[in-house]
Amino acid sequence: MRLILVLVAAVSLALPARAEVQIQEVTSPGGITAWLVEEPSIPFVAIEILFKGGTSLDPEGKRGAVNLMTGLIEEGTGDLDAQGFAAARDSLAATFQFRAYDDAILVTAKMLTETRDASVDLLRQALVAPNFDQVALDRVRQQVLSSIRSEAQDPNAIASDRFDAMAYGQHPYATNPDGTEASVNALTRDDMVAAHAGALALDRVSVGVSGDISAAELGPMLDALLGGLPETGLPMPDHIVPTFDGGTHIVPFDVPQSVALFGHAGIEREAPDFFAAYILNEILGGRGFEARLMTEVREKRGLTYGVSSFLVGKDYTSVYMGQVASANDRIAEAIEVIRTEWQRMADAGVTDAELLDAQTYLTGAYPLRFDGNASIAGILVGMQADDLPIDYINTRNDRVRAVTVDDIARVASRLLDPDMLTFVVVGQPQGL
Amino acid sequence: MRKQLAWLAVMAVIGLTGGAGLPALAASDDQVTTFQLENGMDVVVIEDHRAPAVVHMVWYRAGAADEPPGTSGIAHFLEHLLFKATDTLASGEFSQVVGANGGSDNAFTSQDYTAYFQRIAADRLGLMMEMESDRMVNIRLTEDDILTERDVIIEERNQRTENEPGALFSEQRMAAQYLNHPYGIPIIGWRHEMELLDMDDALGYYQQFYAPNNAILIVAGDVDPAGVLQLAQTHYGPIPANPDLKDRMRPSEPPQTSERRLVFKDPRVAQPYVIRSYLAPERDSGDQETAAALTLFAELLGGGQTSHLTQSLQFETQTAVYAAAFYQSTALDDTTFGLVVVPSPDVSLQKAEDALDAAVADYLTQGVDEAALERLKFQLRAQDVYARDNVSSLANLYGRALTSGLTVKDVQAWPDILQSVTAEQIIAAGEMVLNDRRRSVTGWLTKPDDIQSQEDTE
């Protein structure tokens, strides 16, 4: 499992009317589109920019290029070297983050109203014309290598790498997006330039903005900020059907507590039954102590501190996954309980009461997400990346409420496949 | 790029994750209203009417550092047990009711506090108070709860500590830092003591510390202060104060007269590093100037891309892949100021430590760059603006301060105090803390054979 972009569709709802956020679609003179929520009460704006593709765009043999390139965006542009750029950003009191994920590069910015124009200009320079100085490249390369070496000794990262290698065959999802020590050592400045041109392009961008800015101000700002980027970038990767064998795979590692990931094929975000699957997961291994896995593995038996399951909707595949960690002499029992619960759900679905509880929670929790400029900007960009309509927030709750026990039973028998539920266990598990 | 290295998560809170960047400072004064109920319970209301949500928190002025000797981990264990039954709620029902109302809930424990919270639609605030006030005094535990949940906290220790060499190392360093004060004992507890925690330990701690006169109610979100007061009087008001509540007097540190050095070896260590902490003053009520100077000192010395340590150790010399300074300003008792350096490949830990010492000495000699200080102060002012976007973090800020001996007035004075700090005060505070190595602990985290092999290559 990689860092999963949890931009889960804004699942919506009906609480007091003033909870409603008014989303405007703004198209710039240059043709760039953004979704905006105006909220002038605090004098700053939150901006979220998502470029689809992400680390999966790494060319053959260049694993880690997009990740390293993303790390270099803030390491110098124009006359500014890395420290000059940081000083310029700090003197505007703007904050910029650049992160690479399996399917996206995400840029998160906050800017004060009083320094907004200069902040936009600085961010533009970094996004459009990063220097990729050799000195900066070599320094950040060492940071990435340090992280790769650390992950090689981290049971969670080891489990993730093994799971991905097993599930995703020859697809980029199969390997660590940071790359290997060898691949990262081989990356050159030319690779950075190519990764930048291929990944930060206008044919794959979504923008969410929330805060102290009007639609009239935002249009020109979009052109100023992003207008210098190329129209098109690298082709997107292929879809991949993940493969599982239903086994329990052990990676020996000297830790007192075994760490396990488990999973099998999932369901696409676009599938008609997605909502039923989403609620099913909520009941089986979702939020809170009431989920069945948490109740059975932790609350009743004390076998773990945390167990959960989650639908992973990557852009080019879907898996249904979970995680658990238990002492080496207890992990076998935890896994047995999880397999039993998986089977029970597949066979019998959920009860009326469980469904109602989950629906009440999901519909009630939804408006609480829209609680600040930063969170709203993130939700706006996530909705666009998932191709949801702009009025989705108003209809979403009804779709959650429309799911029936029969829908879940149908999905449970199709989605859940206890024989294919595959475990990767890192540690020194006993009895497996 | 600045990697957030996982092992730097030394921040001592179990149950919450730390955020990156500068901390939130304070809500604007007109956003905050305070009361005290007749039974001594403090109430803080932080208004934010942008979304119909509320965060309801109860903070107890009791944490791991208040535990009786020999029962380490009991504060955190009790926190888990508060999700079991009361006279009126079945085990697990608390969270179930919160969820069934579209809310989420959790709790966390630190050295100086234990806190419980729910985030929910604003019109459910009364229900939250009804349940939270109930478990302040009415929990009903079974032996089975104790045994099962004790297994859970031991698995939690496995996950947080036993599986992480950096966390095991951190425990040893803190134990060496505090010769007598309980900050030297891990919040989660020493494993051998956790295994023996029982019903009496849990109820003893509960009866001693869980009372309205030892608690702070914080309500943040779409509420009006008068309505909150009325609900608080209804639900928390009837609970009698604990007349036997004592002042929080922990064992204090003797003079620290001997520098301590530790080497922690573990085959799982992939990236060796050197970390040093110094005993340092914390924010005290009415006396926050030194802590303010140290806060700015930590930022300027090692708080980011333009800081002195980053510049000299990562940019000018490439001695390190990462270098930083850190300071935890909010604590009830003496806190720590720290330095860390993660050496580049082929740089030994000794060489890295020497370079770190030289860089710190340089900084203290050459003094504060005024332009950098102005930049930082502007960022801190901006942080006040950004902080208003997240009412939960404001609630946390007040909770931490008020359980650490500070008042609402102190919290609201803090931003201005930070702005008034001078370059001379920053250097003076830095020298005071860093020039006495006897109050420090220096730790090397390494693979078993690294030290020898690295010395050979020098």
GROMACS .gro file of C-alpha atoms in nm, chain B residues 19-359:
model
  341
  451GLY     CA    1   0.171   1.843   1.253
  452ALA     CA    2   0.450   1.996   1.055
  453GLY     CA    3   0.557   2.355   1.066
  454LEU     CA    4   0.518   2.627   1.316
  455PRO     CA    5   0.267   2.575   1.592
  456ALA     CA    6  -0.061   2.760   1.620
  457LEU     CA    7  -0.025   3.049   1.858
  458ALA     CA    8  -0.359   3.170   1.993
  459ALA     CA    9  -0.709   3.246   1.890
  460SER     CA   10  -0.797   3.610   1.869
  461ASP     CA   11  -0.928   3.735   2.202
  462ASP     CA   12  -1.280   3.804   2.082
  463GLN     CA   13  -1.312   3.442   1.971
  464VAL     CA   14  -1.259   3.303   2.322
  465THR     CA   15  -1.479   3.316   2.631
  466THR     CA   16  -1.400   3.157   2.967
  467PHE     CA   17  -1.602   3.063   3.276
  468GLN     CA   18  -1.562   2.862   3.590
  469LEU     CA   19  -1.842   2.644   3.726
  470GLU     CA   20  -1.912   2.650   4.099
  471ASN     CA   21  -1.754   2.309   4.142
  472GLY     CA   22  -1.426   2.446   4.006
  473MET     CA   23  -1.447   2.316   3.649
  474ASP     CA   24  -1.293   2.558   3.400
  475VAL     CA   25  -1.474   2.622   3.072
  476VAL     CA   26  -1.322   2.764   2.755
  477VAL     CA   27  -1.541   2.842   2.452
  478ILE     CA   28  -1.384   2.911   2.113
  479GLU     CA   29  -1.629   3.033   1.852
  480ASP     CA   30  -1.613   2.948   1.483
  481HIS     CA   31  -1.942   2.971   1.298
  482ARG     CA   32  -1.828   2.868   0.950
  483ALA     CA   33  -1.945   2.506   0.977
  484PRO     CA   34  -2.224   2.359   1.196
  485ALA     CA   35  -1.975   2.148   1.389
  486VAL     CA   36  -1.835   2.144   1.738
  487VAL     CA   37  -1.538   1.992   1.916
  488HIS     CA   38  -1.618   1.898   2.273
  489MET     CA   39  -1.318   1.817   2.494
  490VAL     CA   40  -1.255   1.746   2.858
  491TRP     CA   41  -0.894   1.777   2.971
  492TYR     CA   42  -0.781   1.646   3.310
  493ARG     CA   43  -0.485   1.804   3.484
  494ALA     CA   44  -0.344   1.457   3.529
  495GLY     CA   45  -0.108   1.267   3.305
  496ALA     CA   46   0.160   1.002   3.315
  497ALA     CA   47   0.386   1.219   3.531
  498ASP     CA   48   0.120   1.215   3.805
  499GLU     CA   49   0.116   0.835   3.838
  500PRO     CA   50   0.204   0.666   4.168
  501PRO     CA   51   0.551   0.505   4.156
  502GLY     CA   52   0.556   0.154   4.013
  503THR     CA   53   0.239   0.190   3.809
  504SER     CA   54   0.377   0.344   3.493
  505GLY     CA   55   0.122   0.349   3.214
  506ILE     CA   56  -0.183   0.367   3.438
  507ALA     CA   57  -0.289   0.714   3.320
  508HIS     CA   58  -0.299   0.592   2.960
  509PHE     CA   59  -0.453   0.254   3.056
  510LEU     CA   60  -0.734   0.434   3.237
  511GLU     CA   61  -0.790   0.648   2.930
  512HIS     CA   62  -0.863   0.326   2.737
  513LEU     CA   63  -1.088   0.197   3.014
  514LEU     CA   64  -1.307   0.507   3.005
  515PHE     CA   65  -1.460   0.366   2.686
  516LYS     CA   66  -1.602   0.072   2.884
  517ALA     CA   67  -1.926   0.068   3.085
  518THR     CA   68  -2.072   0.322   3.324
  519ASP     CA   69  -2.389   0.297   3.531
  520THR     CA   70  -2.594   0.396   3.230
  521LEU     CA   71  -2.383   0.302   2.926
  522ALA     CA   72  -2.273  -0.045   2.821
  523SER     CA   73  -1.912  -0.111   2.730
  524GLY     CA   74  -1.843   0.050   2.391
  525GLU     CA   75  -2.177   0.228   2.386
  526PHE     CA   76  -2.020   0.571   2.429
  527SER     CA   77  -1.845   0.559   2.092
  528GLN     CA   78  -2.144   0.388   1.935
  529VAL     CA   79  -2.373   0.674   2.032
  530VAL     CA   80  -2.122   0.930   1.908
  531GLY     CA   81  -2.099   0.745   1.574
  532ALA     CA   82  -2.474   0.704   1.546
  533ASN     CA   83  -2.493   1.083   1.570
  534GLY     CA   84  -2.246   1.134   1.290
  535GLY     CA   85  -1.959   1.216   1.522
  536SER     CA   86  -1.618   1.075   1.593
  537ASP     CA   87  -1.442   1.047   1.926
  538ASN     CA   88  -1.109   0.960   2.078
  539ALA     CA   89  -0.876   1.040   2.365
  540PHE     CA   90  -0.508   1.096   2.430
  541THR     CA   91  -0.264   1.095   2.717
  542SER     CA   92   0.057   1.288   2.774
  543GLN     CA   93   0.289   1.348   3.069
  544ASP     CA   94   0.082   1.644   3.190
  545TYR     CA   95  -0.274   1.569   3.079
  546THR     CA   96  -0.536   1.320   2.972
  547ALA     CA   97  -0.799   1.443   2.728
  548TYR     CA   98  -1.121   1.309   2.575
  549PHE     CA   99  -1.293   1.458   2.273
  550GLN     CA  100  -1.577   1.427   2.027
  551ARG     CA  101  -1.626   1.607   1.699
  552ILE     CA  102  -1.993   1.625   1.608
  553ALA     CA  103  -2.282   1.836   1.478
  554ALA     CA  104  -2.321   2.141   1.703
  555ASP     CA  105  -2.677   2.054   1.804
  556ARG     CA  106  -2.557   1.730   1.972
  557LEU     CA  107  -2.338   1.912   2.225
  558GLY     CA  108  -2.573   1.845   2.515
  559LEU     CA  109  -2.571   1.470   2.450
  560MET     CA  110  -2.190   1.470   2.448
  561MET     CA  111  -2.181   1.653   2.780
  562GLU     CA  112  -2.432   1.413   2.926
  563MET     CA  113  -2.214   1.114   2.842
  564GLU     CA  114  -1.877   1.276   2.919
  565SER     CA  115  -1.991   1.397   3.260
  566ASP     CA  116  -2.126   1.050   3.331
  567ARG     CA  117  -1.790   0.880   3.277
  568MET     CA  118  -1.609   1.142   3.481
  569VAL     CA  119  -1.737   0.967   3.793
  570ASN     CA  120  -1.943   0.658   3.703
  571ILE     CA  121  -1.726   0.399   3.528
  572ARG     CA  122  -1.792   0.034   3.614
  573LEU     CA  123  -1.506  -0.195   3.519
  574THR     CA  124  -1.494  -0.574   3.513
  575GLU     CA  125  -1.190  -0.795   3.558
  576ASP     CA  126  -1.238  -0.904   3.199
  577ASP     CA  127  -1.213  -0.540   3.082
  578ILE     CA  128  -0.884  -0.509   3.267
  579LEU     CA  129  -0.729  -0.825   3.122
  580THR     CA  130  -0.842  -0.771   2.764
  581GLU     CA  131  -0.760  -0.401   2.750
  582ARG     CA  132  -0.423  -0.460   2.915
  583ASP     CA  133  -0.340  -0.687   2.621
  584VAL     CA  134  -0.442  -0.402   2.392
  585ILE     CA  135  -0.209  -0.148   2.554
  586ILE     CA  136   0.075  -0.399   2.546
  587GLU     CA  137   0.012  -0.438   2.172
  588GLU     CA  138   0.010  -0.061   2.152
  589ARG     CA  139   0.350  -0.055   2.320
  590ASN     CA  140   0.469  -0.321   2.074
  591GLN     CA  141   0.355  -0.107   1.786
  592ARG     CA  142   0.481   0.230   1.907
  593THR     CA  143   0.795   0.129   2.089
  594GLU     CA  144   0.918  -0.230   2.074
  595ASN     CA  145   0.906  -0.241   1.693
  596GLU     CA  146   1.088   0.094   1.660
  597PRO     CA  147   1.454   0.119   1.760
  598GLY     CA  148   1.428   0.500   1.757
  599ALA     CA  149   1.145   0.484   2.012
  600LEU     CA  150   1.334   0.242   2.238
  601PHE     CA  151   1.635   0.475   2.219
  602SER     CA  152   1.418   0.775   2.301
  603GLU     CA  153   1.293   0.604   2.618
  604GLN     CA  154   1.647   0.544   2.733
  605ARG     CA  155   1.749   0.903   2.661
  606MET     CA  156   1.458   1.050   2.854
  607ALA     CA  157   1.526   0.818   3.146
  608ALA     CA  158   1.882   0.952   3.149
  609GLN     CA  159   1.771   1.313   3.107
  610TYR     CA  160   1.554   1.313   3.419
  611LEU     CA  161   1.736   1.187   3.726
  612ASN     CA  162   1.436   1.218   3.956
  613HIS     CA  163   1.140   1.376   3.777
  614PRO     CA  164   0.882   1.135   3.628
  615TYR     CA  165   0.921   1.280   3.276
  616GLY     CA  166   1.190   1.014   3.260
  617ILE     CA  167   0.925   0.741   3.260
  618PRO     CA  168   0.750   0.665   2.928
  619ILE     CA  169   0.384   0.763   2.897
  620ILE     CA  170   0.286   0.419   2.765
  621GLY     CA  171   0.465   0.268   3.068
  622TRP     CA  172   0.758   0.035   3.123
  623ARG     CA  173   0.655  -0.302   2.993
  624HIS     CA  174   0.724  -0.494   3.315
  625GLU     CA  175   0.501  -0.256   3.509
  626MET     CA  176   0.227  -0.248   3.245
  627GLU     CA  177   0.195  -0.625   3.270
  628LEU     CA  178   0.095  -0.591   3.635
  629LEU     CA  179  -0.148  -0.300   3.615
  630ASP     CA  180  -0.477  -0.394   3.776
  631MET     CA  181  -0.825  -0.275   3.873
  632ASP     CA  182  -0.704  -0.111   4.194
  633ASP     CA  183  -0.439   0.088   4.011
  634ALA     CA  184  -0.694   0.210   3.758
  635LEU     CA  185  -0.962   0.303   4.010
  636GLY     CA  186  -0.710   0.463   4.245
  637TYR     CA  187  -0.592   0.699   3.973
  638TYR     CA  188  -0.950   0.761   3.860
  639GLN     CA  189  -1.076   0.852   4.205
  640GLN     CA  190  -0.781   1.076   4.275
  641PHE     CA  191  -0.780   1.282   3.955
  642TYR     CA  192  -1.113   1.260   3.772
  643ALA     CA  193  -1.317   1.541   3.921
  644PRO     CA  194  -1.459   1.869   3.791
  645ASN     CA  195  -1.215   2.078   3.993
  646ASN     CA  196  -0.931   1.901   3.812
  647ALA     CA  197  -1.084   1.934   3.465
  648ILE     CA  198  -1.113   2.184   3.183
  649LEU     CA  199  -1.404   2.179   2.942
  650ILE     CA  200  -1.320   2.314   2.598
  651VAL     CA  201  -1.593   2.365   2.340
  652ALA     CA  202  -1.491   2.495   1.999
  653GLY     CA  203  -1.704   2.557   1.695
  654ASP     CA  204  -2.051   2.675   1.605
  655VAL     CA  205  -2.176   2.757   1.955
  656ASP     CA  206  -2.256   3.061   2.161
  657PRO     CA  207  -2.089   3.096   2.500
  658ALA     CA  208  -2.409   3.148   2.699
  659GLY     CA  209  -2.558   2.828   2.558
  660VAL     CA  210  -2.242   2.635   2.640
  661LEU     CA  211  -2.244   2.765   2.995
  662GLN     CA  212  -2.602   2.660   3.044
  663LEU     CA  213  -2.538   2.308   2.914
  664ALA     CA  214  -2.222   2.280   3.122
  665GLN     CA  215  -2.408   2.380   3.436
  666THR     CA  216  -2.674   2.121   3.362
  667HIS     CA  217  -2.438   1.831   3.295
  668TYR     CA  218  -2.111   1.903   3.476
  669GLY     CA  219  -2.244   2.142   3.740
  670PRO     CA  220  -2.401   1.877   3.968
  671ILE     CA  221  -2.080   1.675   4.005
  672PRO     CA  222  -1.920   1.760   4.339
  673ALA     CA  223  -1.563   1.878   4.354
  674ASN     CA  224  -1.305   1.639   4.495
  675PRO     CA  225  -1.208   1.803   4.827
  676ASP     CA  226  -0.897   1.588   4.855
  677LEU     CA  227  -0.743   1.703   4.529
  678LYS     CA  228  -0.382   1.798   4.598
  679ASP     CA  229  -0.146   2.038   4.425
  680ARG     CA  230   0.053   1.878   4.147
  681MET     CA  231   0.388   1.835   4.318
  682ARG     CA  232   0.610   1.595   4.131
  683PRO     CA  233   0.958   1.488   4.242
  684SER     CA  234   1.194   1.756   4.111
  685GLU     CA  235   1.536   1.740   3.957
  686PRO     CA  236   1.847   1.766   4.174
  687PRO     CA  237   2.138   1.965   4.031
  688GLN     CA  238   2.252   1.782   3.719
  689THR     CA  239   2.628   1.777   3.753
  690SER     CA  240   2.733   1.509   3.510
  691GLU     CA  241   2.700   1.502   3.133
  692ARG     CA  242   2.545   1.177   3.013
  693ARG     CA  243   2.630   0.991   2.693
  694LEU     CA  244   2.443   0.687   2.559
  695VAL     CA  245   2.501   0.454   2.269
  696PHE     CA  246   2.200   0.254   2.156
  697LYS     CA  247   2.280  -0.029   1.918
  698ASP     CA  248   2.017  -0.215   1.723
  699PRO     CA  249   2.056  -0.421   1.407
  700ARG     CA  250   1.737  -0.263   1.269
  701VAL     CA  251   1.895   0.083   1.257
  702ALA     CA  252   1.921   0.192   0.895
  703GLN     CA  253   2.014   0.554   0.946
  704PRO     CA  254   2.239   0.631   1.244
  705TYR     CA  255   2.213   0.970   1.408
  706VAL     CA  256   2.325   1.183   1.701
  707ILE     CA  257   2.068   1.351   1.921
  708ARG     CA  258   2.129   1.564   2.226
  709SER     CA  259   1.882   1.713   2.470
  710TYR     CA  260   1.939   1.971   2.741
  711LEU     CA  261   1.721   2.041   3.040
  712ALA     CA  262   1.551   2.374   2.968
  713PRO     CA  263   1.296   2.605   3.126
  714GLU     CA  264   0.935   2.584   3.005
  715ARG     CA  265   0.667   2.851   2.978
  716ASP     CA  266   0.559   2.960   3.326
  717SER     CA  267   0.251   3.161   3.402
  718GLY     CA  268   0.334   3.530   3.389
  719ASP     CA  269   0.692   3.445   3.299
  720GLN     CA  270   0.710   3.329   2.938
  721GLU     CA  271   0.992   3.547   2.807
  722THR     CA  272   1.272   3.293   2.832
  723ALA     CA  273   1.058   3.024   2.671
  724ALA     CA  274   0.967   3.268   2.394
  725ALA     CA  275   1.335   3.339   2.331
  726LEU     CA  276   1.410   2.966   2.321
  727THR     CA  277   1.120   2.909   2.080
  728LEU     CA  278   1.268   3.161   1.838
  729PHE     CA  279   1.618   3.029   1.901
  730ALA     CA  280   1.512   2.676   1.802
  731GLU     CA  281   1.355   2.806   1.480
  732LEU     CA  282   1.651   3.022   1.381
  733LEU     CA  283   1.911   2.764   1.477
  734GLY     CA  284   1.745   2.458   1.331
  735GLY     CA  285   1.382   2.508   1.232
  736GLY     CA  286   1.386   2.489   0.856
  737GLN     CA  287   1.552   2.534   0.522
  738THR     CA  288   1.700   2.876   0.604
  739SER     CA  289   1.810   2.790   0.958
  740HIS     CA  290   2.172   2.798   1.061
  741LEU     CA  291   2.217   2.424   1.112
  742THR     CA  292   2.060   2.338   0.779
  743GLN     CA  293   2.272   2.599   0.606
  744SER     CA  294   2.602   2.499   0.761
  745LEU     CA  295   2.561   2.120   0.788
  746GLN     CA  296   2.349   2.040   0.482
  747PHE     CA  297   2.428   2.317   0.235
  748GLU     CA  298   2.781   2.442   0.303
  749THR     CA  299   2.949   2.120   0.408
  750GLN     CA  300   2.714   1.830   0.323
  751THR     CA  301   2.804   1.679   0.660
  752ALA     CA  302   2.442   1.590   0.722
  753VAL     CA  303   2.135   1.479   0.532
  754TYR     CA  304   1.929   1.638   0.808
  755ALA     CA  305   1.996   1.866   1.104
  756ALA     CA  306   1.752   2.038   1.335
  757ALA     CA  307   1.687   2.197   1.672
  758PHE     CA  308   1.367   2.141   1.868
  759TYR     CA  309   1.213   2.282   2.182
  760GLN     CA  310   0.892   2.187   2.360
  761SER     CA  311   0.784   2.512   2.523
  762THR     CA  312   0.463   2.394   2.688
  763ALA     CA  313   0.503   2.162   2.986
  764LEU     CA  314   0.424   2.174   3.356
  765ASP     CA  315   0.783   2.119   3.467
  766ASP     CA  316   1.133   2.158   3.322
  767THR     CA  317   1.134   2.066   2.956
  768THR     CA  318   1.408   1.992   2.702
  769PHE     CA  319   1.582   2.168   2.417
  770GLY     CA  320   1.726   1.936   2.156
  771LEU     CA  321   1.965   1.908   1.865
  772VAL     CA  322   1.982   1.631   1.609
  773VAL     CA  323   2.210   1.553   1.319
  774VAL     CA  324   2.175   1.269   1.069
  775PRO     CA  325   2.513   1.228   0.904
  776SER     CA  326   2.569   1.190   0.531
  777PRO     CA  327   2.702   0.853   0.417
  778ASP     CA  328   3.069   0.807   0.511
  779VAL     CA  329   3.050   1.071   0.783
  780SER     CA  330   3.098   0.914   1.126
  781LEU     CA  331   2.877   0.994   1.421
  782GLN     CA  332   3.175   1.155   1.597
  783LYS     CA  333   3.245   1.378   1.300
  784ALA     CA  334   2.878   1.472   1.274
  785GLU     CA  335   2.859   1.555   1.642
  786ASP     CA  336   3.175   1.766   1.622
  787ALA     CA  337   3.035   1.954   1.323
  788LEU     CA  338   2.709   2.009   1.508
  789ASP     CA  339   2.891   2.150   1.811
  790ALA     CA  340   3.100   2.378   1.592
  791ALA     CA  341   2.791   2.504   1.407
   0.00000   0.00000   0.00000
